[in-house]
PDB file of C-alpha atoms and ligand atoms in Angstrom:
ATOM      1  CA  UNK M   1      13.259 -17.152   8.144  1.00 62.00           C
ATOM      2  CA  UNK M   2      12.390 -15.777   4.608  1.00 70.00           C
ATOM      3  CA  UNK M   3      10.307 -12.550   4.884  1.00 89.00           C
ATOM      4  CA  UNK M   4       6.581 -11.959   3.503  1.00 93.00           C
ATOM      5  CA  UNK M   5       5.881 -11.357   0.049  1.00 98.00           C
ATOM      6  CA  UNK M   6       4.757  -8.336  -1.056  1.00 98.00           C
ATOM      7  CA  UNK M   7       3.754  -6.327  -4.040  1.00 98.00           C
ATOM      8  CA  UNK M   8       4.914  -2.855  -5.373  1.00 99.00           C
ATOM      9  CA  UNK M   9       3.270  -1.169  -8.322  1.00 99.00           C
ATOM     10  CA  UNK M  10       3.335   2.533  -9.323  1.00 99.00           C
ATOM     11  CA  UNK M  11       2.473   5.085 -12.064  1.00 98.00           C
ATOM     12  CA  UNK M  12       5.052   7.453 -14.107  1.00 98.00           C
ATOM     13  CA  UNK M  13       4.636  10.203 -10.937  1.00 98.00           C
ATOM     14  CA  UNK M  14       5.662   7.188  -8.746  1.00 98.00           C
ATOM     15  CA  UNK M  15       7.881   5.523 -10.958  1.00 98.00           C
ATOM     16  CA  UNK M  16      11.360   6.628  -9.140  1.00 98.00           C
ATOM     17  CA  UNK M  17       9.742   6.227  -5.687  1.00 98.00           C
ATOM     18  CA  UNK M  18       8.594   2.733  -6.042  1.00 99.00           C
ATOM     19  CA  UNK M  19      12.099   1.813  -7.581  1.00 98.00           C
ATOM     20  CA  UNK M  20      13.366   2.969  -4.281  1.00 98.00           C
ATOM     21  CA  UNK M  21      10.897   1.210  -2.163  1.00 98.00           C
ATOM     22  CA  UNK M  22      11.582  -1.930  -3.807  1.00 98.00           C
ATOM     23  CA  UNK M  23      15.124  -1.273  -3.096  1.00 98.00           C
ATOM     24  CA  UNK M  24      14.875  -0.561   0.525  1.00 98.00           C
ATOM     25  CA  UNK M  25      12.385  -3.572   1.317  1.00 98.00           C
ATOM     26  CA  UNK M  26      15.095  -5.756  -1.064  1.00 98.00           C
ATOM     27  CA  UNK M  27      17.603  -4.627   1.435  1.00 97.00           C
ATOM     28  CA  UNK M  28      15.767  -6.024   3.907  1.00 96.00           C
ATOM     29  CA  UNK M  29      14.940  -9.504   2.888  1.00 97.00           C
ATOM     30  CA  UNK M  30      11.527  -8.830   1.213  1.00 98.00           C
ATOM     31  CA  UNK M  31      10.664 -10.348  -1.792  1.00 98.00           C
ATOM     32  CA  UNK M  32       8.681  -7.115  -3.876  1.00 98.00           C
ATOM     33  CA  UNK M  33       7.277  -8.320  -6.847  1.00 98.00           C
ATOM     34  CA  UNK M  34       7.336  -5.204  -9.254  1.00 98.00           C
ATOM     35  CA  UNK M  35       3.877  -4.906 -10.338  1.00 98.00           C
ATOM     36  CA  UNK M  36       5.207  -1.713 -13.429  1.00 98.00           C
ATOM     37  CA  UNK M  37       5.069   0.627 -13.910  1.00 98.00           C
ATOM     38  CA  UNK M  38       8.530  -0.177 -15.726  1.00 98.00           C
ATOM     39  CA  UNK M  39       9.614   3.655 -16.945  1.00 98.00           C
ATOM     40  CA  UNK M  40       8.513   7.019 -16.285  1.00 98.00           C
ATOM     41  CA  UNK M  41       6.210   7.192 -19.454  1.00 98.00           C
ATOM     42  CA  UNK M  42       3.144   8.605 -18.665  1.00 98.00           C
ATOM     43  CA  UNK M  43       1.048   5.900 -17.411  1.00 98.00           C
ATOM     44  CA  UNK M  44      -2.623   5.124 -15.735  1.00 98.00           C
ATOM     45  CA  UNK M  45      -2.364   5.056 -12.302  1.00 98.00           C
ATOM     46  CA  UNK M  46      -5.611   2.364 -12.186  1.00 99.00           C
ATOM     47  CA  UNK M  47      -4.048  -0.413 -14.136  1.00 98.00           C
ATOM     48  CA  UNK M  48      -0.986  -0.794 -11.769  1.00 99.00           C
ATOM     49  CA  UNK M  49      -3.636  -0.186  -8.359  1.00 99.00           C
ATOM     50  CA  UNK M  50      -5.478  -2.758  -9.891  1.00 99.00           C
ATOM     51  CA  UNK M  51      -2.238  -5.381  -9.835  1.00 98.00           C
ATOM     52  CA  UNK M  52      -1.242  -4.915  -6.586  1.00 99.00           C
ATOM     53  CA  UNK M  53      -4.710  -5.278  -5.359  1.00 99.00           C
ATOM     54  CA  UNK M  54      -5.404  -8.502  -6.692  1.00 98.00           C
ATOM     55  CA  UNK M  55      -1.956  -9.821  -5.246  1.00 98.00           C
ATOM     56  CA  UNK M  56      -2.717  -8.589  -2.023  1.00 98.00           C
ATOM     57  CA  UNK M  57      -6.720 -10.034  -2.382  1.00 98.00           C
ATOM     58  CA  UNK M  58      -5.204 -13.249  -3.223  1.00 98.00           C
ATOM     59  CA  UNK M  59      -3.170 -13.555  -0.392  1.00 98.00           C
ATOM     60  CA  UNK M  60       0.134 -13.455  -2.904  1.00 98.00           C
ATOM     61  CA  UNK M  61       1.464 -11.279  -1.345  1.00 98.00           C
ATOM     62  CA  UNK M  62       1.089 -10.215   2.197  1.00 98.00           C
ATOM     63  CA  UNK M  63       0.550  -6.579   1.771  1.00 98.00           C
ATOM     64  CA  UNK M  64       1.342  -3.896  -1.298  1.00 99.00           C
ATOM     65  CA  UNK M  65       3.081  -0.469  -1.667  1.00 99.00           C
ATOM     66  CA  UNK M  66       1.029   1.474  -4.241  1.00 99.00           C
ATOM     67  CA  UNK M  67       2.860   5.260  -5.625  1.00 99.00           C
ATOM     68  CA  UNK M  68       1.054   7.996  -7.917  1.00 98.00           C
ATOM     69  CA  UNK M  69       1.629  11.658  -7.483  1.00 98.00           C
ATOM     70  CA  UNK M  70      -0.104  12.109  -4.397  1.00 99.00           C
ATOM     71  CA  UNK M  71      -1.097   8.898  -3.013  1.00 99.00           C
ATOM     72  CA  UNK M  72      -4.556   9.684  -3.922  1.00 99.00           C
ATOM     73  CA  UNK M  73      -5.681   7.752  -7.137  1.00 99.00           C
ATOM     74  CA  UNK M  74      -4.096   4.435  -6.254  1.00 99.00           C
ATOM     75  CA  UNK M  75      -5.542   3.643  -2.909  1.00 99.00           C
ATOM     76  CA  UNK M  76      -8.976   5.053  -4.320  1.00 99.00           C
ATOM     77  CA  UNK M  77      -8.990   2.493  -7.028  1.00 99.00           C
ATOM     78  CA  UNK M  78      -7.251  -0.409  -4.874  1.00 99.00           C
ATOM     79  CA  UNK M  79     -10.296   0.320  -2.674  1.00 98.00           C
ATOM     80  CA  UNK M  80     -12.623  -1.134  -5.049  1.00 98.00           C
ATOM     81  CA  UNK M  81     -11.509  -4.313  -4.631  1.00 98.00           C
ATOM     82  CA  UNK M  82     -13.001  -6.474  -2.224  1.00 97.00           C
ATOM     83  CA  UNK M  83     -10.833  -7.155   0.306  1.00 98.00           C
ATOM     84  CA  UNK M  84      -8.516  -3.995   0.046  1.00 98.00           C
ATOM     85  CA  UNK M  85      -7.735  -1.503   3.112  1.00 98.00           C
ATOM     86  CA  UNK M  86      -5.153   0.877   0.958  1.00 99.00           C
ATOM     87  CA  UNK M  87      -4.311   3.572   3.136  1.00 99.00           C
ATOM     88  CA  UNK M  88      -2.717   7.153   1.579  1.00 99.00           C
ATOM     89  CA  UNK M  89       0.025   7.808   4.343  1.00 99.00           C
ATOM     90  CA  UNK M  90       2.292  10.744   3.944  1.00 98.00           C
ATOM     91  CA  UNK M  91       3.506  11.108   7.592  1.00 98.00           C
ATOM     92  CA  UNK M  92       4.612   7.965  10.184  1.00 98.00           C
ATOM     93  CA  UNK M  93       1.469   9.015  12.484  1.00 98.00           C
ATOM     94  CA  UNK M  94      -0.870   8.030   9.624  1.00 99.00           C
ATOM     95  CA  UNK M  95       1.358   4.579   8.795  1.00 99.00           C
ATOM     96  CA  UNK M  96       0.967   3.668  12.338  1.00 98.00           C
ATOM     97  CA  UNK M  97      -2.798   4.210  12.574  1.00 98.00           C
ATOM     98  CA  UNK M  98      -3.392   2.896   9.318  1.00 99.00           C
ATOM     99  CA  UNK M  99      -1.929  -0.409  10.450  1.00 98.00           C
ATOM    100  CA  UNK M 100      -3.150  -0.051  13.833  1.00 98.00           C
ATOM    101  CA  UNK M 101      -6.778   1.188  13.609  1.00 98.00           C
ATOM    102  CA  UNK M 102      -7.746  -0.038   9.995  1.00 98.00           C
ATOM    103  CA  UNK M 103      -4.993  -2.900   9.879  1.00 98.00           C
ATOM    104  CA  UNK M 104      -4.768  -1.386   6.613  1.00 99.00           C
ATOM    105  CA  UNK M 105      -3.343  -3.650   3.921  1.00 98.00           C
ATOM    106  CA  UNK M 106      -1.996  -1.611   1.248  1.00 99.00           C
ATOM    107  CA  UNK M 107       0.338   1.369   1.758  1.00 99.00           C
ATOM    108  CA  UNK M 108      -0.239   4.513  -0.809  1.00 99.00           C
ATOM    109  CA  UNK M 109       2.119   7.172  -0.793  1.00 99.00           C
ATOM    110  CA  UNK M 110       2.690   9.962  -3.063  1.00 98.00           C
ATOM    111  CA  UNK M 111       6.119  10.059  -5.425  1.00 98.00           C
ATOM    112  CA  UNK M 112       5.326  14.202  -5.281  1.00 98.00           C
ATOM    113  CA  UNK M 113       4.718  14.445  -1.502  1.00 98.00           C
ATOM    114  CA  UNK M 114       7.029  12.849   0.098  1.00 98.00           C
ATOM    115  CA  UNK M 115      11.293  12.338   0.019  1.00 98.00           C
ATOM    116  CA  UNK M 116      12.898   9.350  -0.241  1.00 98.00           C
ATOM    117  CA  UNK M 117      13.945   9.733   3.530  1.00 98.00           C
ATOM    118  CA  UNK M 118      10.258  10.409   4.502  1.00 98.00           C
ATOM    119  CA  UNK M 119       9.458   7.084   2.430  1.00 98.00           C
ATOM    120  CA  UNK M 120      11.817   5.104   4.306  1.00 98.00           C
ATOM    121  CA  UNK M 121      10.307   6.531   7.579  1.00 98.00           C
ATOM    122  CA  UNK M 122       6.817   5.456   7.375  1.00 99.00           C
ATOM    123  CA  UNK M 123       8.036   1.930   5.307  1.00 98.00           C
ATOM    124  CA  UNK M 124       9.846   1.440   8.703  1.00 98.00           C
ATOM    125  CA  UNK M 125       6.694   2.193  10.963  1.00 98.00           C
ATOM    126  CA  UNK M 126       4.144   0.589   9.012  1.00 98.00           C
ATOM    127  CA  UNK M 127       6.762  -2.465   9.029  1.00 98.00           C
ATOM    128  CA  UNK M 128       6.463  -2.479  12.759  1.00 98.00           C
ATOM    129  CA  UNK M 129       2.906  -1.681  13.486  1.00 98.00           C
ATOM    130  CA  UNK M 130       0.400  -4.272  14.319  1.00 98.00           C
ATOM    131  CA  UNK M 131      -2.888  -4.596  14.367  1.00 98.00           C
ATOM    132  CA  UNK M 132      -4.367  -3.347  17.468  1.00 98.00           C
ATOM    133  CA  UNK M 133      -7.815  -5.679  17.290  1.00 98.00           C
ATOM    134  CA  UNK M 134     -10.310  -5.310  20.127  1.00 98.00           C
ATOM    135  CA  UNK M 135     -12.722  -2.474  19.106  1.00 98.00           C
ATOM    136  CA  UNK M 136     -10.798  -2.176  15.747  1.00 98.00           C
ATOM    137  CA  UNK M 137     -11.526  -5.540  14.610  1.00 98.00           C
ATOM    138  CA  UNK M 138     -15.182  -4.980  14.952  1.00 98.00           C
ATOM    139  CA  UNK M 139     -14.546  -1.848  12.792  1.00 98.00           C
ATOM    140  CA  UNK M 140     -12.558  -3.757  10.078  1.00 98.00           C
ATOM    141  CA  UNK M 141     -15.175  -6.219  10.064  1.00 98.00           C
ATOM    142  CA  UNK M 142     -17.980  -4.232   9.573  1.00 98.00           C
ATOM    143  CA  UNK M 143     -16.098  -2.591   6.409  1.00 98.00           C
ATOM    144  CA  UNK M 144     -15.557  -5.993   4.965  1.00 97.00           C
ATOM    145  CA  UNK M 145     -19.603  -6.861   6.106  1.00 97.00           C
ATOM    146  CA  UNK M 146     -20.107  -3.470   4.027  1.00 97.00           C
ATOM    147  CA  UNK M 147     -18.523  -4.732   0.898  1.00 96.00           C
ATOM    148  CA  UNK M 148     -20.571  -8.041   1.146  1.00 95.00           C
ATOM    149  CA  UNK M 149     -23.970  -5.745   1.299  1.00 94.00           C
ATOM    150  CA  UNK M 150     -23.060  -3.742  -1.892  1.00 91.00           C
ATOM    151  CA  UNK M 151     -22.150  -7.383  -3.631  1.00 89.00           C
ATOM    152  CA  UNK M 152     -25.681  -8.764  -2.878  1.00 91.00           C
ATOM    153  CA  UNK M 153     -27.492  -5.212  -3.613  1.00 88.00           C
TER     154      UNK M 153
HETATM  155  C1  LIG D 201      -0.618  11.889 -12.697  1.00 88.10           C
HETATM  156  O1  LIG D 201      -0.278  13.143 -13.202  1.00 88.10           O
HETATM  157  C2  LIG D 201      -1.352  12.053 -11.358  1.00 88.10           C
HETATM  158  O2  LIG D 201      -2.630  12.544 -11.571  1.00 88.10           O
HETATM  159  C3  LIG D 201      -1.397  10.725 -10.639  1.00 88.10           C
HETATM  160  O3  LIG D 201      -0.113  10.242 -10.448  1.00 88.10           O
HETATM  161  C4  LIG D 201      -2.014  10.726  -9.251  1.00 88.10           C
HETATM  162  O4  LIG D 201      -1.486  11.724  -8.444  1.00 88.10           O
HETATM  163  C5  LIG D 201      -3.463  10.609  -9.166  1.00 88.10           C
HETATM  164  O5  LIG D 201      -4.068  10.563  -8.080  1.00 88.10           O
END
């Protein structure tokens, strides 16, 4: 059965990371769509957050991978868009609450924080992490509820 499809987008900092991700989650019968950046020039982290958002929004693709330096900027601004759970995970504890807990949709990591081995490590956990749901859906619906207030305010 052909896998999900997901998105992958990342700035210069996270350029070489995300070309690695994208090769890993190849390897495993993903289909990434490479949402740029496309070279290491110095880039705004936004614009590609922004991309993968909107695929993941859409229901494109089933969830993103989103790389700056730190993991910071990208999930901030793939936060503001409706719909979007982006989760900064630099360790495999965070991946699996993230997906767990927050059934968290978009996976930020940092191309200056973390190795290529770590990468793999929480790819691999977030891969096989549910959604818990009970108590947590409630949570998760309430954020989405949230986002519906500050659209009518
Ligand atoms: C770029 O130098 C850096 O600020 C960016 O990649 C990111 O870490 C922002 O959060």
């Amino acid at each position: 059965m052909p896998k999900e499809k997901l998105a992958a987008g990342a700035d210069h900092a996270g350029f070489r990371l995300k070309e690695y991700v994208r090769h890993y989650l190849g390897e495993q019968g993903y289909q990434v769509e490479d949402c740029g950046a496309f070279s290491e020039e110095p880039s705004d982290y936004p614009d590609y957050a922004e991309k993968v958002a909107r695929r993941v929004a859409s229901g494109e693709a089933a969830w993103g991978v989103l790389i700056c330096g730190t993991g910071l900027g990208v999930a901030i601004a793939a936060n503001k868009v409706p719909g979007i759970r982006a989760a900064t995970c630099d360790n495999t504890l965070l991946a699996r609450f993230a997906r767990e807990h927050n059934q968290a949709n978009i996976l930020a990591m940092g191309g200056r924080i973390v190795d290529r081995a770590t990468a793999r490590k929480i790819l691999d956990t977030w891969i096989s992490t549910g959604f818990a749901g009970g108590r947590h859906a409630r949570r998760v619906e309430k954020i989405a509820a949230l986002e519906l207030k500050e659209k009518s305010s």
